[in-house]
Short mmCIF file of C-alpha atoms and ligand atoms in Angstrom, two decimals:
data_model
loop_
_atom_site.label_atom_id
_atom_site.label_comp_id
_atom_site.label_asym_id
_atom_site.label_seq_id
_atom_site.Cartn_x
_atom_site.Cartn_y
_atom_site.Cartn_z
CA MET A 1 23.86 26.02 -2.71
CA SER A 2 26.10 23.67 -1.39
CA ARG A 3 26.11 20.85 0.52
CA THR A 4 27.93 18.98 3.66
CA THR A 5 27.10 15.26 4.64
CA SER A 6 24.73 14.38 7.30
CA VAL A 7 26.05 11.83 9.13
CA THR A 8 22.74 11.35 11.35
CA THR A 9 19.21 11.96 10.30
CA LEU A 10 17.79 16.17 9.77
CA ARG A 11 15.48 16.48 11.84
CA GLU A 12 14.96 20.44 12.44
CA PRO A 13 14.82 23.07 9.82
CA ALA A 14 17.95 24.82 10.75
CA GLU A 15 19.59 21.23 9.87
CA LEU A 16 18.22 21.15 6.78
CA VAL A 17 19.54 25.09 5.47
CA ALA A 18 23.50 24.08 7.52
CA HIS A 19 24.08 21.08 4.87
CA GLY A 20 22.48 23.21 2.45
CA LEU A 21 19.01 21.50 1.65
CA ALA A 22 16.64 23.94 2.45
CA PRO A 23 17.31 27.54 1.32
CA ALA A 24 17.65 30.47 5.18
CA ALA A 25 15.24 32.49 3.93
CA ASP A 26 12.47 30.23 4.17
CA LEU A 27 13.66 28.80 6.70
CA PRO A 28 10.83 30.61 9.55
CA ASP A 29 8.57 28.84 7.26
CA LEU A 30 9.88 25.70 7.02
CA GLU A 31 9.76 26.29 11.02
CA ARG A 32 5.55 26.73 11.33
CA VAL A 33 5.42 23.93 8.85
CA ALA A 34 7.98 20.67 10.99
CA ALA A 35 5.52 22.05 14.36
CA ARG A 36 3.16 20.27 12.52
CA TYR A 37 4.30 17.57 10.41
CA ALA A 38 7.12 15.72 11.59
CA VAL A 39 10.78 15.73 9.40
CA ALA A 40 13.32 13.28 9.06
CA VAL A 41 15.93 12.86 6.29
CA THR A 42 18.26 10.10 7.10
CA PRO A 43 22.67 10.12 5.69
CA ASP A 44 21.23 8.39 2.81
CA MET A 45 18.25 10.49 0.89
CA ALA A 46 20.05 13.43 2.10
CA ALA A 47 23.41 11.95 -0.19
CA LEU A 48 21.46 11.32 -3.46
CA ILE A 49 19.73 15.11 -2.82
CA ASP A 50 21.45 17.28 -5.57
CA PRO A 51 20.78 21.19 -4.00
CA ARG A 52 21.72 22.89 -7.56
CA ASP A 53 18.50 21.32 -8.94
CA PRO A 54 15.70 22.40 -7.59
CA ASP A 55 13.66 20.66 -8.34
CA ASP A 56 15.32 17.64 -6.75
CA PRO A 57 13.00 14.34 -6.97
CA ILE A 58 13.99 13.03 -4.46
CA ALA A 59 14.24 17.03 -1.44
CA ARG A 60 10.57 16.95 -3.04
CA GLN A 61 9.53 13.62 -1.29
CA PHE A 62 11.62 14.84 2.68
CA ILE A 63 12.26 18.63 2.63
CA PRO A 64 9.40 20.55 3.92
CA SER A 65 7.91 23.12 1.62
CA ALA A 66 5.93 26.78 2.78
CA GLU A 67 3.27 24.76 0.55
CA GLU A 68 2.54 22.12 3.45
CA LEU A 69 0.68 25.28 5.43
CA THR A 70 -1.85 25.52 2.78
CA THR A 71 -5.13 23.02 3.75
CA GLN A 72 -6.99 22.74 0.17
CA PRO A 73 -11.39 22.32 1.29
CA SER A 74 -10.75 18.40 0.20
CA GLU A 75 -8.15 17.73 2.12
CA ASP A 76 -8.68 15.74 5.49
CA ALA A 77 -7.23 14.19 7.72
CA ASP A 78 -7.61 11.63 7.44
CA PRO A 79 -7.77 11.24 4.87
CA ILE A 80 -9.07 7.17 3.79
CA GLY A 81 -10.97 6.95 6.93
CA ASP A 82 -8.58 5.58 9.12
CA HIS A 83 -11.03 6.02 12.06
CA ALA A 84 -14.24 5.54 10.55
CA HIS A 85 -12.93 1.85 10.63
CA SER A 86 -11.01 1.69 12.94
CA PRO A 87 -13.19 -1.11 16.06
CA VAL A 88 -10.29 -1.63 19.35
CA ALA A 89 -6.75 0.27 19.12
CA GLY A 90 -4.35 0.06 16.82
CA ILE A 91 -7.12 -1.92 14.27
CA VAL A 92 -8.03 -1.13 10.84
CA HIS A 93 -10.60 -4.10 9.18
CA ARG A 94 -11.39 -1.87 6.16
CA TYR A 95 -12.05 -4.64 3.44
CA PRO A 96 -13.31 -8.41 5.39
CA ASP A 97 -9.95 -10.46 4.73
CA ARG A 98 -8.03 -7.97 5.87
CA VAL A 99 -6.76 -5.70 8.65
CA LEU A 100 -4.14 -2.69 9.30
CA LEU A 101 -1.86 -3.96 12.51
CA LYS A 102 -0.75 0.11 13.46
CA LEU A 103 1.88 -1.39 16.17
CA VAL A 104 4.26 2.36 15.62
CA HIS A 105 3.76 6.25 14.91
CA ILE A 106 7.65 6.83 13.68
CA CYS A 107 9.03 6.10 10.63
CA ALA A 108 13.42 6.50 9.46
CA VAL A 109 11.72 10.02 7.21
CA TYR A 110 8.58 11.85 6.97
CA CYS A 111 7.86 11.55 3.29
CA ARG A 112 5.60 15.72 2.59
CA PHE A 113 3.28 13.77 1.25
CA CYS A 114 2.42 10.94 3.97
CA PHE A 115 -1.38 10.39 3.77
CA ARG A 116 -1.28 9.85 7.66
CA ARG A 117 0.91 12.79 8.40
CA GLU A 118 -1.73 14.03 10.56
CA MET A 119 -0.91 10.54 12.63
CA VAL A 120 2.93 10.05 12.81
CA GLY A 121 6.48 11.65 14.62
CA PRO A 122 7.51 11.63 17.29
CA GLY A 123 5.16 13.22 19.42
CA LYS A 124 2.38 12.21 18.13
CA ALA A 125 0.51 8.58 19.23
CA THR A 126 3.49 6.66 20.46
CA ALA A 127 4.02 3.26 20.13
CA LEU A 128 0.64 0.76 21.19
CA SER A 129 0.76 -0.29 25.00
CA HIS A 130 0.98 -3.86 25.99
CA ALA A 131 -2.61 -3.98 26.26
CA ALA A 132 -3.95 -2.52 23.07
CA TYR A 133 -1.40 -4.55 21.68
CA ASN A 134 -3.25 -7.52 23.29
CA GLY A 135 -6.80 -7.24 22.33
CA ALA A 136 -5.33 -5.48 18.51
CA LEU A 137 -4.53 -9.54 18.25
CA ASP A 138 -7.59 -10.92 20.82
CA TYR A 139 -9.30 -8.60 17.93
CA ILE A 140 -8.00 -10.81 14.42
CA ARG A 141 -8.33 -14.07 16.19
CA ALA A 142 -11.68 -13.36 16.72
CA HIS A 143 -12.57 -12.85 12.65
CA PRO A 144 -11.53 -15.61 11.36
CA GLU A 145 -12.02 -13.50 8.04
CA VAL A 146 -9.39 -12.07 8.36
CA TRP A 147 -6.61 -13.48 5.99
CA GLU A 148 -3.47 -10.88 5.47
CA VAL A 149 -2.06 -8.63 8.52
CA ILE A 150 -0.27 -5.92 7.48
CA LEU A 151 2.21 -4.42 9.25
CA THR A 152 1.78 -0.40 9.02
CA GLY A 153 2.22 2.53 11.70
CA GLY A 154 4.90 4.96 11.17
CA ASP A 155 6.91 2.41 9.63
CA PRO A 156 6.83 -1.29 11.94
CA LEU A 157 10.24 -2.05 10.65
CA MET A 158 11.56 0.97 13.20
CA LEU A 159 11.26 -2.01 15.71
CA SER A 160 13.51 -3.48 17.25
CA PRO A 161 14.30 -7.60 15.75
CA ARG A 162 13.25 -8.54 19.03
CA ARG A 163 10.31 -6.68 19.14
CA LEU A 164 10.15 -7.88 15.25
CA THR A 165 10.63 -11.52 16.33
CA GLU A 166 7.27 -11.98 18.94
CA VAL A 167 4.95 -10.07 16.60
CA MET A 168 5.18 -12.32 14.06
CA ALA A 169 5.58 -15.16 16.02
CA ASP A 170 2.08 -13.42 17.67
CA LEU A 171 0.70 -13.34 14.23
CA ALA A 172 1.98 -16.85 13.23
CA GLY A 173 0.15 -18.23 15.59
CA ILE A 174 -2.91 -16.60 14.52
CA ASP A 175 -4.28 -20.01 11.37
CA HIS A 176 -5.93 -18.32 9.35
CA VAL A 177 -3.59 -15.56 9.17
CA ARG A 178 -1.68 -17.07 6.71
CA ILE A 179 -0.41 -13.70 4.57
CA ILE A 180 1.88 -11.03 6.35
CA ARG A 181 2.86 -8.05 5.09
CA ILE A 182 4.48 -4.70 6.02
CA HIS A 183 4.42 -1.81 4.87
CA THR A 184 8.15 0.19 5.37
CA ARG A 185 10.28 2.66 3.80
CA VAL A 186 13.45 1.23 5.12
CA PRO A 187 15.32 -0.77 3.04
CA VAL A 188 15.00 2.22 1.30
CA ALA A 189 15.29 4.89 4.04
CA ASP A 190 18.08 3.28 5.92
CA PRO A 191 19.28 0.73 4.93
CA ALA A 192 22.60 -0.41 7.36
CA ARG A 193 18.59 -0.67 9.52
CA VAL A 194 18.02 -4.20 7.80
CA SER A 195 20.18 -6.11 10.05
CA ARG A 196 20.77 -9.54 9.25
CA GLU A 197 19.14 -10.14 12.90
CA MET A 198 15.89 -8.04 11.25
CA VAL A 199 15.27 -10.99 8.47
CA ALA A 200 16.22 -13.36 10.16
CA ALA A 201 13.12 -12.28 12.93
CA LEU A 202 11.04 -11.32 9.43
CA LYS A 203 11.30 -14.73 8.07
CA VAL A 204 8.36 -16.58 9.94
CA LYS A 205 8.82 -20.53 10.06
CA GLY A 206 5.89 -22.49 8.44
CA ALA A 207 5.56 -25.46 6.85
CA THR A 208 5.29 -26.00 3.30
CA THR A 209 2.39 -28.46 2.41
CA GLY A 210 2.19 -30.07 -1.19
CA GLN A 211 4.72 -30.57 -3.65
CA ALA A 212 4.02 -27.69 -6.09
CA ARG A 213 4.41 -25.62 -3.46
CA ALA A 214 7.45 -26.72 -2.21
CA ALA A 215 8.80 -26.27 -6.25
CA CYS A 216 7.97 -23.10 -5.81
CA ALA A 217 9.10 -22.51 -3.04
CA ASP A 218 12.12 -23.88 -3.89
CA ILE A 219 12.51 -21.28 -6.64
CA ILE A 220 11.80 -18.66 -4.83
CA ASP A 221 14.92 -19.23 -2.30
CA ALA A 222 16.67 -19.06 -4.74
CA GLY A 223 15.76 -15.20 -5.12
CA ILE A 224 14.23 -16.02 -7.97
CA PRO A 225 11.35 -14.00 -7.89
CA MET A 226 8.05 -15.70 -9.61
CA VAL A 227 4.53 -13.93 -10.67
CA SER A 228 1.45 -15.47 -12.40
CA GLN A 229 0.49 -16.34 -15.74
CA SER A 230 -3.68 -17.46 -15.70
CA VAL A 231 -5.84 -18.63 -18.97
CA LEU A 232 -9.45 -17.53 -17.69
CA LEU A 233 -11.24 -20.52 -18.90
CA ARG A 234 -15.12 -22.24 -19.19
CA GLY A 235 -15.93 -24.38 -15.95
CA VAL A 236 -12.42 -23.80 -14.98
CA ASN A 237 -11.19 -21.45 -12.68
CA ASP A 238 -13.66 -18.36 -14.33
CA ASP A 239 -16.22 -18.56 -11.54
CA ALA A 240 -15.43 -15.77 -8.74
CA ALA A 241 -14.84 -18.95 -5.66
CA ALA A 242 -12.18 -20.56 -7.69
CA LEU A 243 -10.82 -17.31 -9.19
CA GLU A 244 -10.39 -16.42 -4.91
CA ALA A 245 -9.14 -19.27 -4.09
CA LEU A 246 -6.63 -19.54 -7.15
CA MET A 247 -5.49 -16.47 -6.74
CA ARG A 248 -4.66 -16.41 -3.08
CA ALA A 249 -3.31 -19.65 -3.67
CA PHE A 250 -0.56 -17.74 -5.87
CA VAL A 251 -0.13 -14.70 -2.65
CA GLU A 252 0.09 -17.81 -0.30
CA CYS A 253 3.28 -19.62 -2.04
CA ARG A 254 5.05 -15.80 -2.57
CA ILE A 255 3.72 -15.86 -6.01
CA LYS A 256 1.96 -12.65 -7.92
CA PRO A 257 -0.49 -13.05 -9.40
CA TYR A 258 0.29 -10.80 -12.46
CA TYR A 259 -2.42 -11.85 -15.85
CA LEU A 260 -5.38 -14.05 -16.34
CA HIS A 261 -5.66 -13.79 -19.94
CA HIS A 262 -8.82 -13.81 -21.58
CA GLY A 263 -8.80 -17.15 -23.56
CA ASP A 264 -7.46 -16.46 -27.11
CA LEU A 265 -8.75 -16.79 -30.61
CA ALA A 266 -6.94 -20.56 -31.23
CA PRO A 267 -9.02 -22.87 -33.58
CA GLY A 268 -11.07 -25.46 -31.48
CA THR A 269 -11.25 -23.81 -27.83
CA ALA A 270 -14.43 -21.79 -28.03
CA HIS A 271 -15.98 -24.39 -25.63
CA LEU A 272 -13.28 -22.91 -23.06
CA ARG A 273 -13.21 -19.56 -24.32
CA THR A 274 -15.70 -16.98 -21.48
CA THR A 275 -16.56 -13.41 -22.37
CA LEU A 276 -15.66 -10.59 -22.11
CA ALA A 277 -18.55 -9.10 -20.59
CA HIS A 278 -18.58 -12.72 -17.37
CA GLY A 279 -13.73 -11.59 -16.90
CA GLN A 280 -15.07 -8.48 -16.33
CA GLN A 281 -18.06 -9.25 -14.40
CA LEU A 282 -15.15 -11.81 -12.41
CA MET A 283 -12.43 -8.83 -11.93
CA ARG A 284 -14.68 -6.32 -10.33
CA ALA A 285 -15.86 -9.56 -7.71
CA LEU A 286 -12.47 -10.26 -7.18
CA ARG A 287 -12.06 -6.52 -6.39
CA GLY A 288 -14.76 -7.34 -3.46
CA ARG A 289 -13.53 -10.50 -2.49
CA VAL A 290 -9.65 -10.23 -1.90
CA SER A 291 -6.22 -7.89 -1.05
CA GLY A 292 -4.78 -5.98 -3.77
CA LEU A 293 -2.12 -8.85 -3.84
CA CYS A 294 -4.05 -11.35 -5.12
CA GLN A 295 -5.08 -8.85 -8.36
CA PRO A 296 -3.85 -9.38 -11.47
CA ASP A 297 -4.73 -7.49 -14.39
CA TYR A 298 -6.87 -8.68 -16.74
CA VAL A 299 -5.68 -9.01 -20.38
CA VAL A 300 -6.73 -9.67 -23.48
CA ASP A 301 -4.53 -10.31 -26.79
CA ILE A 302 -5.09 -8.95 -29.02
CA PRO A 303 -5.71 -10.37 -32.62
CA GLY A 304 -3.37 -9.79 -35.47
CA GLY A 305 -0.20 -8.89 -33.32
CA HIS A 306 -1.39 -6.21 -31.43
CA GLY A 307 0.37 -6.63 -28.11
CA LYS A 308 -1.96 -6.96 -24.50
CA ALA A 309 -4.41 -4.75 -23.45
CA PRO A 310 -5.49 -4.50 -20.13
CA VAL A 311 -9.72 -5.32 -20.22
CA GLY A 312 -10.62 -5.34 -16.73
CA PRO A 313 -13.49 -2.99 -14.65
CA ASN A 314 -13.36 0.77 -15.23
CA TYR A 315 -13.76 2.05 -11.92
CA LEU A 316 -13.14 5.71 -12.78
CA SER A 317 -16.07 7.25 -14.61
CA ASP A 318 -16.46 10.03 -17.49
CA ALA A 319 -15.26 13.65 -16.03
CA ASN A 320 -18.59 14.12 -18.67
CA SER A 321 -21.44 12.76 -16.59
CA PHE A 322 -20.67 14.83 -13.61
CA SER A 323 -22.71 18.12 -13.68
CA ARG A 324 -19.44 21.47 -14.33
CA GLU A 325 -21.45 23.68 -12.05
CA ARG A 326 -20.50 21.40 -9.16
CA GLU A 327 -16.14 21.86 -9.50
CA GLN A 328 -14.36 23.76 -7.64
CA PRO A 329 -11.96 26.38 -9.78
CA GLY A 330 -9.14 23.51 -11.63
CA GLU A 331 -10.89 21.23 -9.84
CA THR A 332 -12.66 18.65 -11.81
CA ARG A 333 -15.62 15.95 -9.71
CA TYR A 334 -15.35 12.08 -11.31
CA ARG A 335 -17.66 9.76 -9.51
CA ILE A 336 -15.61 6.84 -8.47
CA ILE A 337 -16.69 2.75 -8.00
CA ASP A 338 -15.38 1.96 -4.37
CA TYR A 339 -14.57 -2.57 -4.30
CA CYS A 340 -18.49 -2.92 -2.96
CA GLY A 341 -20.41 -1.19 -6.17
CA ASP A 342 -21.43 2.14 -4.15
CA VAL A 343 -20.44 5.03 -5.78
CA HIS A 344 -18.92 8.01 -4.82
CA LEU A 345 -17.49 11.90 -5.62
CA TYR A 346 -13.66 12.43 -5.47
CA PRO A 347 -12.78 14.21 -4.93
CA PRO A 348 -15.98 14.74 -2.01
CA GLU A 349 -17.39 17.55 -2.02
CA PRO A 350 -16.30 20.07 1.26
S1 SF4 B 401 6.99 6.11 5.97
FE1 SF4 B 401 4.55 6.06 4.84
S2 SF4 B 401 4.22 6.22 7.59
FE2 SF4 B 401 6.09 7.11 7.63
S3 SF4 B 401 5.65 9.68 6.67
FE3 SF4 B 401 6.78 7.75 4.44
S4 SF4 B 401 4.62 7.19 4.29
FE4 SF4 B 401 3.81 8.53 5.50
#
């Protein structure tokens, strides 16, 4: 199969065939897939695909396949339960301190693995109406526990810079919203869309308080990424509230929480160390209280120079502890613990 270069986003299976990105024999099946799930392959993504490679990893992400017509019993149109946690249109409030704000239902590319594939794409739901958007903002204003708003959809960077400026200003005007996260594939899938205007729209003006925060902001504004390495210290940060405040402060300063070190066995430091069991308990509490952005890896440096090992709590129980009689053929079912400590089966029973 040879490929011709596309200059526009490919949206029809016939176009994929014409550009050498799908076999002509698959066209009828691909038409059926496209009738159900949106298709879009930007020129940037198409250019990365090697049509001679049947396992091309870029093609696997964006080129539809007849296999998409098969649904397994454990698969679900709303696999992570957005609907159950949507109090008003456009909002998903699953965890106490953060909400999803779904502004649009279109994307630059349509990923074949998309977990919202039944909700995204032309012809599905469209952008929030003006009234629904205002209702979503009112919901966030009325919930002071919302520290982080995650713009998602669809891909929020499909909005115009003008609209993004308005959204960012609206959110920045809510005091308790300290973090705005954006879920997007645009910078990779359609980099030309990230214009100066768009970057300016995303840059929320805010005051930096405190010398340490200002110093970090100077370093990060110079293009140097920062990550944190904290030590778990008895009487300093070994309670959930202190750890939560520390990790939130890092993220507000654009510093990624990286490691939470269990205290090393240095001479004369026993009074500052806590136990691994207590550390695990704190990590569980942190998982229940704050965003995934705020989760460091809890690690111990193995004495003798064997390197670090993650020692955080395990949320997946041994498959052997579950009756194999109830498994689907070829499928192992696990017990998995959620952030509240409740236990669920994975995959769930159909
Ligand atoms: S960009 Fe995100 S929302 Fe859009 S299709 Fe891909 S995974 Fe789904």
